[in-house]
PDB file of C-alpha atoms in Angstrom:
ATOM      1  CA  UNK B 889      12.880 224.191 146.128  1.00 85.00           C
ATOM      2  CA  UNK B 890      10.588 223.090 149.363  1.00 93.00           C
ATOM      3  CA  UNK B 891      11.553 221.724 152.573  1.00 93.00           C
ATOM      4  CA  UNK B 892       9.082 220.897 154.812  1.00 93.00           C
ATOM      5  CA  UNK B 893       9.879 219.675 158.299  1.00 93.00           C
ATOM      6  CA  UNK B 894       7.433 218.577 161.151  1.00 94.00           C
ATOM      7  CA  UNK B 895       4.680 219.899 159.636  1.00 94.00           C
ATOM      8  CA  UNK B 896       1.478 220.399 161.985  1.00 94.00           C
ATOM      9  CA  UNK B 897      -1.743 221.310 160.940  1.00 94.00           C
ATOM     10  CA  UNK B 898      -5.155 221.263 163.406  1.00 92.00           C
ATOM     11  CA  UNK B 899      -8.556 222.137 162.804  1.00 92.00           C
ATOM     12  CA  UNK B 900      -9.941 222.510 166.103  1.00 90.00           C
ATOM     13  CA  UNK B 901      -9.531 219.352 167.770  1.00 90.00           C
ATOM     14  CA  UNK B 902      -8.650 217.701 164.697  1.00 92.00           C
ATOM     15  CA  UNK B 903      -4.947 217.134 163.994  1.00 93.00           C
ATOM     16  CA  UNK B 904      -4.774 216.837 160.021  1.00 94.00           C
ATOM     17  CA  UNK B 905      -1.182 216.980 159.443  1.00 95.00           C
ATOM     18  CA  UNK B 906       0.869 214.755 161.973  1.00 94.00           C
ATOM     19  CA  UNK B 907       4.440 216.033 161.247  1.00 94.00           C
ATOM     20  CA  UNK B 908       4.877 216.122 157.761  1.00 94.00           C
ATOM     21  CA  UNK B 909       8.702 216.232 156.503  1.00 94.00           C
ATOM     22  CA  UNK B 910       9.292 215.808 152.685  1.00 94.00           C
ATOM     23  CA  UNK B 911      11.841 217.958 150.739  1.00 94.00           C
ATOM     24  CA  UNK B 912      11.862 218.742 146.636  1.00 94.00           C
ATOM     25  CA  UNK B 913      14.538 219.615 144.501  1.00 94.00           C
ATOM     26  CA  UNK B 914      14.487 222.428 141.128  1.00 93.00           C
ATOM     27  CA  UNK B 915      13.065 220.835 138.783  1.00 92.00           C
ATOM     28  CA  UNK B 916      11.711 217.556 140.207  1.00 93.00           C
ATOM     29  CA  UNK B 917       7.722 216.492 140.331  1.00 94.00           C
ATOM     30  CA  UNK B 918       6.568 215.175 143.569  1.00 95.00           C
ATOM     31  CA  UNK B 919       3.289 213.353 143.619  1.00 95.00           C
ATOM     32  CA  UNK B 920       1.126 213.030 146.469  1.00 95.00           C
ATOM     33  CA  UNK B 921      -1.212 209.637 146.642  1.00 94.00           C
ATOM     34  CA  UNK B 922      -3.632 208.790 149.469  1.00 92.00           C
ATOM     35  CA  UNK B 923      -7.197 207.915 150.372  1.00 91.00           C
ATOM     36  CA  UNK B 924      -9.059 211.456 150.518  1.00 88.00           C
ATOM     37  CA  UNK B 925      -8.546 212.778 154.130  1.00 89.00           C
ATOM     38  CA  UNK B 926      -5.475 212.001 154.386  1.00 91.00           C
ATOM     39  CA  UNK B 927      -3.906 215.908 154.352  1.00 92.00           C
ATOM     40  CA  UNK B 928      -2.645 215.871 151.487  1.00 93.00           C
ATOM     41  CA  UNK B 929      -4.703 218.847 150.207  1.00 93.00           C
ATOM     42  CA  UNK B 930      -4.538 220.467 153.308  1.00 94.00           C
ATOM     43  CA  UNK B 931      -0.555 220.200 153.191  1.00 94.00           C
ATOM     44  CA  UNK B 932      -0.409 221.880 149.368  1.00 93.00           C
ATOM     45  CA  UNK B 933      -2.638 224.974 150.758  1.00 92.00           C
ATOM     46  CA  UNK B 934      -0.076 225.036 153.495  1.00 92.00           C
ATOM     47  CA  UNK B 935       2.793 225.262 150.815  1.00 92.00           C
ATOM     48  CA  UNK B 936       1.624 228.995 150.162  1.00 88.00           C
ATOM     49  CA  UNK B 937      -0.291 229.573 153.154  1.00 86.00           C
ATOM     50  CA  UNK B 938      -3.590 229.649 152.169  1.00 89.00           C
ATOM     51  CA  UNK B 939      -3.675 227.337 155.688  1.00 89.00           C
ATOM     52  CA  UNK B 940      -1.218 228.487 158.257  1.00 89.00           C
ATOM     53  CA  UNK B 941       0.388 225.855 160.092  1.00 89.00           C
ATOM     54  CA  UNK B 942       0.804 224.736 163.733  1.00 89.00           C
ATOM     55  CA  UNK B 943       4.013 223.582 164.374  1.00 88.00           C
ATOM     56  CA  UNK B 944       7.283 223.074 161.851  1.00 87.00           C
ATOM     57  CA  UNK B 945       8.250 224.810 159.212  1.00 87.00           C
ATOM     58  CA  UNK B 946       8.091 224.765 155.276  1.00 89.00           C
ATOM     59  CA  UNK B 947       9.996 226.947 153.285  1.00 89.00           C
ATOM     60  CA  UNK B 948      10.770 227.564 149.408  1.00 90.00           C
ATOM     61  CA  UNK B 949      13.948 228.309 147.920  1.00 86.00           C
ATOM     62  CA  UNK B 950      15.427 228.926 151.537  1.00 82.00           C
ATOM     63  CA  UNK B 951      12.719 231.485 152.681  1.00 81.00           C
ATOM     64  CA  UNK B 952       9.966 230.146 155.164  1.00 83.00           C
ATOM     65  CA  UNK B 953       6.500 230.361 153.997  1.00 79.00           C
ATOM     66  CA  UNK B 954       4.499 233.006 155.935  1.00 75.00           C
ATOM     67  CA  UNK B 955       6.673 234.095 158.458  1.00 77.00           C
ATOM     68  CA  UNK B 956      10.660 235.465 158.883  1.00 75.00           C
ATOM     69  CA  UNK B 957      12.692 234.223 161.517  1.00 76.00           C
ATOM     70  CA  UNK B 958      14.466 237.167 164.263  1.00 74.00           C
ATOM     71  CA  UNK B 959      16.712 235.219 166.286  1.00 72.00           C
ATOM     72  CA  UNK B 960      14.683 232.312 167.580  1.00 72.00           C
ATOM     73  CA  UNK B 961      11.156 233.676 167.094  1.00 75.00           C
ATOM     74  CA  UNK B 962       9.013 233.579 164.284  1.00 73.00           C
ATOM     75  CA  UNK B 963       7.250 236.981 163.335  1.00 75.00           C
ATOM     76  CA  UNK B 964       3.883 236.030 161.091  1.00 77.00           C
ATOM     77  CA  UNK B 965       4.412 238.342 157.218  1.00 77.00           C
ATOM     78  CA  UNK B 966       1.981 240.641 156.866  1.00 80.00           C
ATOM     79  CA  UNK B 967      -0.916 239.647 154.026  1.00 79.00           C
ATOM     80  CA  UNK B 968       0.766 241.911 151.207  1.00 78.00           C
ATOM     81  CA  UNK B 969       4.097 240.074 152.074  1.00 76.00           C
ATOM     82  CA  UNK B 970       2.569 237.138 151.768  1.00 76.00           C
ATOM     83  CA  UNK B 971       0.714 237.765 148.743  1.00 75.00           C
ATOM     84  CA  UNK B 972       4.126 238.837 147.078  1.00 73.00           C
ATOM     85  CA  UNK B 973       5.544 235.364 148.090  1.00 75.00           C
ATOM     86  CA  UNK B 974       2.798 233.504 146.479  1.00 76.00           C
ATOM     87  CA  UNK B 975       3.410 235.266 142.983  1.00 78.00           C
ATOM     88  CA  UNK B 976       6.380 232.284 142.711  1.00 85.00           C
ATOM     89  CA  UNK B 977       3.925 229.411 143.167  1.00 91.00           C
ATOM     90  CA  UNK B 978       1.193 228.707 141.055  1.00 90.00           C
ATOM     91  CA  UNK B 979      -1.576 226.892 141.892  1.00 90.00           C
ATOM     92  CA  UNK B 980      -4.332 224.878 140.115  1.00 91.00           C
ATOM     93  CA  UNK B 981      -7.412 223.634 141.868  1.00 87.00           C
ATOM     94  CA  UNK B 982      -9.758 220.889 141.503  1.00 83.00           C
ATOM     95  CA  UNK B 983     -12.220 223.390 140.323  1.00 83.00           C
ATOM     96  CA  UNK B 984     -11.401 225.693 137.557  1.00 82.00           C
ATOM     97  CA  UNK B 985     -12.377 229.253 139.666  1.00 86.00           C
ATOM     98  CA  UNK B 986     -11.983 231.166 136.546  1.00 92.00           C
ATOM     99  CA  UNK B 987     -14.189 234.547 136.251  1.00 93.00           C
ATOM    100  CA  UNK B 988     -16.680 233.677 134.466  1.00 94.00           C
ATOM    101  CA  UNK B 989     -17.398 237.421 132.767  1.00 95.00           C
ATOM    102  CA  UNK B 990     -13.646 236.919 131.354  1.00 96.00           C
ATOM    103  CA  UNK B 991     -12.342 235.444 127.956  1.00 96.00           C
ATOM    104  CA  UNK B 992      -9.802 232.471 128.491  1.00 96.00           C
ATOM    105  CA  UNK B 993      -7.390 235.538 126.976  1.00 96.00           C
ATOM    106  CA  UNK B 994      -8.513 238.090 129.584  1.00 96.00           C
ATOM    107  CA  UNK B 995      -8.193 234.889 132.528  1.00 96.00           C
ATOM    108  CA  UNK B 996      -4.662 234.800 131.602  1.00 95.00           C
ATOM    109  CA  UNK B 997      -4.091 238.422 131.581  1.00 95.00           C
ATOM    110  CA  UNK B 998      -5.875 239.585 134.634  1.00 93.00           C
ATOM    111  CA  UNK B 999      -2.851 238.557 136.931  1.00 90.00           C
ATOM    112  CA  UNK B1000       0.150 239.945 134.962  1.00 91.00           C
ATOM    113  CA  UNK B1001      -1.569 243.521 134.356  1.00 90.00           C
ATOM    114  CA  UNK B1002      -2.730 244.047 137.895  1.00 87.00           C
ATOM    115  CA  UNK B1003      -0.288 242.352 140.122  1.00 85.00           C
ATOM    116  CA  UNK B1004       2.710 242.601 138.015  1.00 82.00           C
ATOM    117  CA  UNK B1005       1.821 245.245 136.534  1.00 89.00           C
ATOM    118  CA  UNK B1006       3.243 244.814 133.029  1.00 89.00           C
ATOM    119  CA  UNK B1007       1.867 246.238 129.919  1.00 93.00           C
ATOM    120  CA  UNK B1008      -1.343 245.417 128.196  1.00 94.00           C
ATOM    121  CA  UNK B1009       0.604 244.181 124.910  1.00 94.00           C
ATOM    122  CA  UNK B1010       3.390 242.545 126.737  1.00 93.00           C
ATOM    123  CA  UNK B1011       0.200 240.483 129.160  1.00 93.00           C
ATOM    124  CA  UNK B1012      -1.817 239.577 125.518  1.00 95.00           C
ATOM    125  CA  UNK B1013       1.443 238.233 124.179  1.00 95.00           C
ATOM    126  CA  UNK B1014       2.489 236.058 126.622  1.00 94.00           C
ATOM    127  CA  UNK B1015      -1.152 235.050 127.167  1.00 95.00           C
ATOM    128  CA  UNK B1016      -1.820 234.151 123.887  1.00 95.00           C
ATOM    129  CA  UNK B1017       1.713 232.055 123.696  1.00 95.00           C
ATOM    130  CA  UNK B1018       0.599 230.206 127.178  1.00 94.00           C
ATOM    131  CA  UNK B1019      -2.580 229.624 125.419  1.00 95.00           C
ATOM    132  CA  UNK B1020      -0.929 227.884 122.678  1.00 93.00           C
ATOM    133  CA  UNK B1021       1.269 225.841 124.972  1.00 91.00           C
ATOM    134  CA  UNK B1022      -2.265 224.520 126.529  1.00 92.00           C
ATOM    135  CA  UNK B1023      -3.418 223.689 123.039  1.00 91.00           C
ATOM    136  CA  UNK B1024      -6.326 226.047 123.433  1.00 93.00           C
ATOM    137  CA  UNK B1025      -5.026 229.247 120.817  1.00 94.00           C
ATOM    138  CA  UNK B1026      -8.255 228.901 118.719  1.00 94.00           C
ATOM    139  CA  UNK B1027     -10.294 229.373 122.257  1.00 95.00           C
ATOM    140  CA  UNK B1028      -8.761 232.634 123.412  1.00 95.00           C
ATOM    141  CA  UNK B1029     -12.033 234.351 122.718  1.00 95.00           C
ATOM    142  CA  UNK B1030     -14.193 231.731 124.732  1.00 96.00           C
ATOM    143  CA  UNK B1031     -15.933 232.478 127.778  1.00 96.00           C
ATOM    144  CA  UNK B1032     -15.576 229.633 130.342  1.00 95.00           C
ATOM    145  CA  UNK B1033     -19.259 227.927 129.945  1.00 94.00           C
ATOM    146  CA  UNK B1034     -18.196 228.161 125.991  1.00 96.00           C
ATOM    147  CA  UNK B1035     -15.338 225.855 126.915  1.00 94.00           C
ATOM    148  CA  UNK B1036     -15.061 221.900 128.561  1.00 91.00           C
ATOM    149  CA  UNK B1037     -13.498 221.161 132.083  1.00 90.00           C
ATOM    150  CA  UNK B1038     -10.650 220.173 130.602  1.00 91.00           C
ATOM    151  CA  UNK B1039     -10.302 223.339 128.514  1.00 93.00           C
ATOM    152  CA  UNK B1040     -11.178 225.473 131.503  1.00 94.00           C
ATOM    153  CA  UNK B1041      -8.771 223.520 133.376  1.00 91.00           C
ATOM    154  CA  UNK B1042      -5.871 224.166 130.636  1.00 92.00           C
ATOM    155  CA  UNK B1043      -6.800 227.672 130.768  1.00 94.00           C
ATOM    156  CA  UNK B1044      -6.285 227.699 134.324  1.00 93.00           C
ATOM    157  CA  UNK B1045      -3.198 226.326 134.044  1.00 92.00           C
ATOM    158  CA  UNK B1046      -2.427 228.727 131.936  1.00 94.00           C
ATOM    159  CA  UNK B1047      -3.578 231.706 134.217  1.00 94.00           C
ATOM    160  CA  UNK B1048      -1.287 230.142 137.166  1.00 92.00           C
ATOM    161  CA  UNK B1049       1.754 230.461 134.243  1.00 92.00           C
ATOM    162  CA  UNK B1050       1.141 233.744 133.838  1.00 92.00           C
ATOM    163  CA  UNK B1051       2.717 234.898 136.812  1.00 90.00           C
ATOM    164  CA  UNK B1052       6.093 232.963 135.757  1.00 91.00           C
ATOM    165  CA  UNK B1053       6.280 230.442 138.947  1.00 91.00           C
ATOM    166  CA  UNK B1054       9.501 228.825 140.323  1.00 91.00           C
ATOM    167  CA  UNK B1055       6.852 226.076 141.967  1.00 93.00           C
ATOM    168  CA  UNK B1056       3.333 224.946 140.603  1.00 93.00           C
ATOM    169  CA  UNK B1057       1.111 223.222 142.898  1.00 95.00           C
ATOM    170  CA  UNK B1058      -2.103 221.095 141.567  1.00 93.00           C
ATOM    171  CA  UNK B1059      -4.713 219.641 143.675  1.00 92.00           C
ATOM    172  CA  UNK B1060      -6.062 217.006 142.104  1.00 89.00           C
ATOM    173  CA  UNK B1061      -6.494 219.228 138.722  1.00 87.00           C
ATOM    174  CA  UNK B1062      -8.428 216.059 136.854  1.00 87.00           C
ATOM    175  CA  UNK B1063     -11.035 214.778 139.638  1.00 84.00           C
ATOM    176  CA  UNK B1064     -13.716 217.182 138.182  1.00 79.00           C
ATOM    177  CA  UNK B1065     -13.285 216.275 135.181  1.00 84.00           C
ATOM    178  CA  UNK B1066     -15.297 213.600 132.916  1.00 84.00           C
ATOM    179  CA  UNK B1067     -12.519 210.693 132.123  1.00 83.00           C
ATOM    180  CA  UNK B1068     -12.393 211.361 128.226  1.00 80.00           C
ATOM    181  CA  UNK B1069     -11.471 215.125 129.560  1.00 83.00           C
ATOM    182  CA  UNK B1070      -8.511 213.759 131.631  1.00 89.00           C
ATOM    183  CA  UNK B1071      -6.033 213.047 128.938  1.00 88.00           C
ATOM    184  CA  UNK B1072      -5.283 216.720 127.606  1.00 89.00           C
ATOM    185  CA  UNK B1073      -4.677 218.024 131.089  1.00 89.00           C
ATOM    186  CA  UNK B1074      -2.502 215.389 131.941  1.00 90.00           C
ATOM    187  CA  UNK B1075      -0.977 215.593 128.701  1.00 91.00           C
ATOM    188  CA  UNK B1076      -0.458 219.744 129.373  1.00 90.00           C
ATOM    189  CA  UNK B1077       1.476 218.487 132.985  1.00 90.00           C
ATOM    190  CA  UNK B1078       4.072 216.233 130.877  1.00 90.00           C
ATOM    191  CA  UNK B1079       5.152 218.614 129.020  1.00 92.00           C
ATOM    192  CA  UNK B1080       5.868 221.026 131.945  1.00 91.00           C
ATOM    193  CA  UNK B1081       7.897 218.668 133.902  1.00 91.00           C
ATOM    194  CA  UNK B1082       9.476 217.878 130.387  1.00 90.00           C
ATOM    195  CA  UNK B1083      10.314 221.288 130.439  1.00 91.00           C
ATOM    196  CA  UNK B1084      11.798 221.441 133.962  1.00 91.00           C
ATOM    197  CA  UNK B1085       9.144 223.343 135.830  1.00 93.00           C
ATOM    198  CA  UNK B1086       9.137 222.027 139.461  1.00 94.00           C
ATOM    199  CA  UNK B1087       5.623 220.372 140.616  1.00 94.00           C
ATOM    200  CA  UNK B1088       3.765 218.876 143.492  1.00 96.00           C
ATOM    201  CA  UNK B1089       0.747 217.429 142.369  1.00 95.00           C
ATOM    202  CA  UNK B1090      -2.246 215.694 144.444  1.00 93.00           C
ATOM    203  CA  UNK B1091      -3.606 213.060 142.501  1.00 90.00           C
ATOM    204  CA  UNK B1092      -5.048 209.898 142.009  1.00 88.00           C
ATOM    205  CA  UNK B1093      -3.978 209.249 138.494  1.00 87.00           C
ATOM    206  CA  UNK B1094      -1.537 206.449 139.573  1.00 88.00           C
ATOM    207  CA  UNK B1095      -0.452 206.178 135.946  1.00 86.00           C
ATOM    208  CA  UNK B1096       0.503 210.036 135.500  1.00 88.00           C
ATOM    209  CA  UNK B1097       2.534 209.231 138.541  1.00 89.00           C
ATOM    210  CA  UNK B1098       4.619 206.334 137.740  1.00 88.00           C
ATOM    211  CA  UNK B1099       5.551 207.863 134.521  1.00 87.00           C
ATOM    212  CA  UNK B1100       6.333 211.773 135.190  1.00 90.00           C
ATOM    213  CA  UNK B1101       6.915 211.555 138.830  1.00 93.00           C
ATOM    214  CA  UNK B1102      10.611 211.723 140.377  1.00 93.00           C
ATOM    215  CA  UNK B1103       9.172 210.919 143.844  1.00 94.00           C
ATOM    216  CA  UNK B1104       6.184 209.690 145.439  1.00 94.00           C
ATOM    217  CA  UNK B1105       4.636 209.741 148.398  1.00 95.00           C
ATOM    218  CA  UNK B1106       2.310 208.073 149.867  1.00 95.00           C
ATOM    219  CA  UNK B1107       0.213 209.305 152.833  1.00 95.00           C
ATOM    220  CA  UNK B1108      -2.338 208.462 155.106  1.00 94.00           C
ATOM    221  CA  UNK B1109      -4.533 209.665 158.162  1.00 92.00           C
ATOM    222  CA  UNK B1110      -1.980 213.137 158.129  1.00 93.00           C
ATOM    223  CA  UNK B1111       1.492 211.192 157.637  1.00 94.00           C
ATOM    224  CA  UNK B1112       3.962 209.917 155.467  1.00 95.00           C
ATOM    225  CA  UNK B1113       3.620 206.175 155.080  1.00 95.00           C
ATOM    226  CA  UNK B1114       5.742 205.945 152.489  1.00 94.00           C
ATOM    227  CA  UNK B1115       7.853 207.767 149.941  1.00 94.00           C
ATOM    228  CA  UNK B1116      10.422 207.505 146.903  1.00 93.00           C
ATOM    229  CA  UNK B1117      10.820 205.973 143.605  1.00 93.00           C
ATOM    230  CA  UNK B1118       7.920 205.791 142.009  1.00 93.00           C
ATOM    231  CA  UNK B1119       8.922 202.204 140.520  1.00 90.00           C
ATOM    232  CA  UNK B1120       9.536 201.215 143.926  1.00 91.00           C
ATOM    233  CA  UNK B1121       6.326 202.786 145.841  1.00 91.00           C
ATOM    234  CA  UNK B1122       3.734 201.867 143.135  1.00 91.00           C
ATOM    235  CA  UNK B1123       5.289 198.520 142.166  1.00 90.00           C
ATOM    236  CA  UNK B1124       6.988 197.436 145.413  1.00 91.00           C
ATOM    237  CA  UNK B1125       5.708 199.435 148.324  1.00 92.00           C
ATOM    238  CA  UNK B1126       7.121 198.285 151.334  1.00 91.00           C
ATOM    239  CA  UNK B1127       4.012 199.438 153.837  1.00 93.00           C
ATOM    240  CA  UNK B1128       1.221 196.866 154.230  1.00 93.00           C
ATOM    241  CA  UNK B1129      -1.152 200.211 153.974  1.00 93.00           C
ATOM    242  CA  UNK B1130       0.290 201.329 151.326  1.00 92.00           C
ATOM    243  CA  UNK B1131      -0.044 198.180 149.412  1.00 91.00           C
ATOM    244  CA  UNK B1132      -3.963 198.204 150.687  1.00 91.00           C
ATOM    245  CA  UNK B1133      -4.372 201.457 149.258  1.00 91.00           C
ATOM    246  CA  UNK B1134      -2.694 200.349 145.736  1.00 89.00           C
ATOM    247  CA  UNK B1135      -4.856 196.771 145.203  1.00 87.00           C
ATOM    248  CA  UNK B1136      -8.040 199.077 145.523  1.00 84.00           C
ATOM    249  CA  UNK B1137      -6.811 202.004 142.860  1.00 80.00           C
ATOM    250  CA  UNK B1138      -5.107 200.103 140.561  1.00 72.00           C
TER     251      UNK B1138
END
């Protein structure tokens, strides 16, 4: 589903991402861990080029992120291309960014009517059945400052569903969130990896990631430290920082 290799990422002088390889399978979830600064926000924007990158390459399902390849030359896609790309990889943010003059049911619907362009019945339906699956059916009539973080964030999950992604992408989709909040989000994210959906997720919830995650990776100061079975990274990490990093989180 992703391959990234050598992935480079400045701003200005300031190299964030230091050669970044990591590669994830259909249907696996791939947890990032690391001290904040480390890149590995920076990296998920780069996943559907909301950064562009320096140097490498990252590509999903065999097609490279942002640019085609003629010959040996990389041509940059044009921002519609680009926007087309991104319909197959949902993303959920720290913050919720839903529009506030919407209904949770009209969140989930914006995307499908105007960028798909499907019908108005066909967008309620499968809104209101992705509202379900986020445990929020009896809030489809809720503004967002009617509803919790958590609920806004479950309604942004479902929004990002909506679109019917091969890849979702979360960046740390519980740090905004009060810690009684956590536990329906996280609970949300179970069940899609239960279901098969593939998933990188930023996070510090060590616990979501030793139980859901098929790999792990750990990463520091724009590299990978350290990376693979969960069991083994979180319970038996073989990098001294990695093991610094773990005796202050856990």
């Amino acid at each position: 589903m992703l391959h990234a290799r050598n992935v480079r990422k400045h701003f200005g002088k300031v190299e964030v991402l230091k050669g970044i390889d990591l590669t994830v399978e259909r249907g696996q979830v791939c947890c990032l861990l690391g001290p904040s600064g480390s890149g590995k926000s920076t990296f998920l924007r780069c996943i559907n080029h909301l950064e562009k990158i320096d140097a490498g390459s990252l590509a999903v399902e065999g097609d490279l992120v942002g640019y085609r390849r003629h010959g040996q030359r990389l041509h940059e896609l044009r921002e519609r291309e680009v926007a087309a790309h991104r319909r197959d990889i949902g993303m959920v943010f720290q913050r919720f960014n839903l529009f506030p003059h919407m209904t949770a049911l009209d969140n989930v619907m914006e995307a499908p009517l105007n960028v798909s362009k499907v019908s108005r019945a066909q967008a309620r339906q499968d809104a209101e059945r992705l509202l379900e699956q986020v445990g929020l059916a009896d809030r489809a009539g809720h503004y967002p400052a009617q509803l919790s973080g958590g609920q806004q964030q479950r309604v942004a999950i479902a929004r990002a569903l909506a679109m019917k992604p091969k890849l979702m992408l979360f960046d740390e989709p519980t740090s905004a969130l009060d810690p009684e909040l956590v536990g329906d989000v996280l609970d949300v994210m179970r069940q899609l990896a239960a279901d098969g959906m593939t998933m990188i997720v930023v996070t510090h919830e060590i616990g979501f990631a030793r139980e859901v995650a098929d790999t792990a990776v750990f990463m520091d100061e724009g590299v990978v430290v350290e990376a693979g079975d969960p069991r083994q990274v979180l319970l038996h990490p073989e990098q001294e920082r990695t093991r610094a990093f773990l005796s202050k989180v856990l």
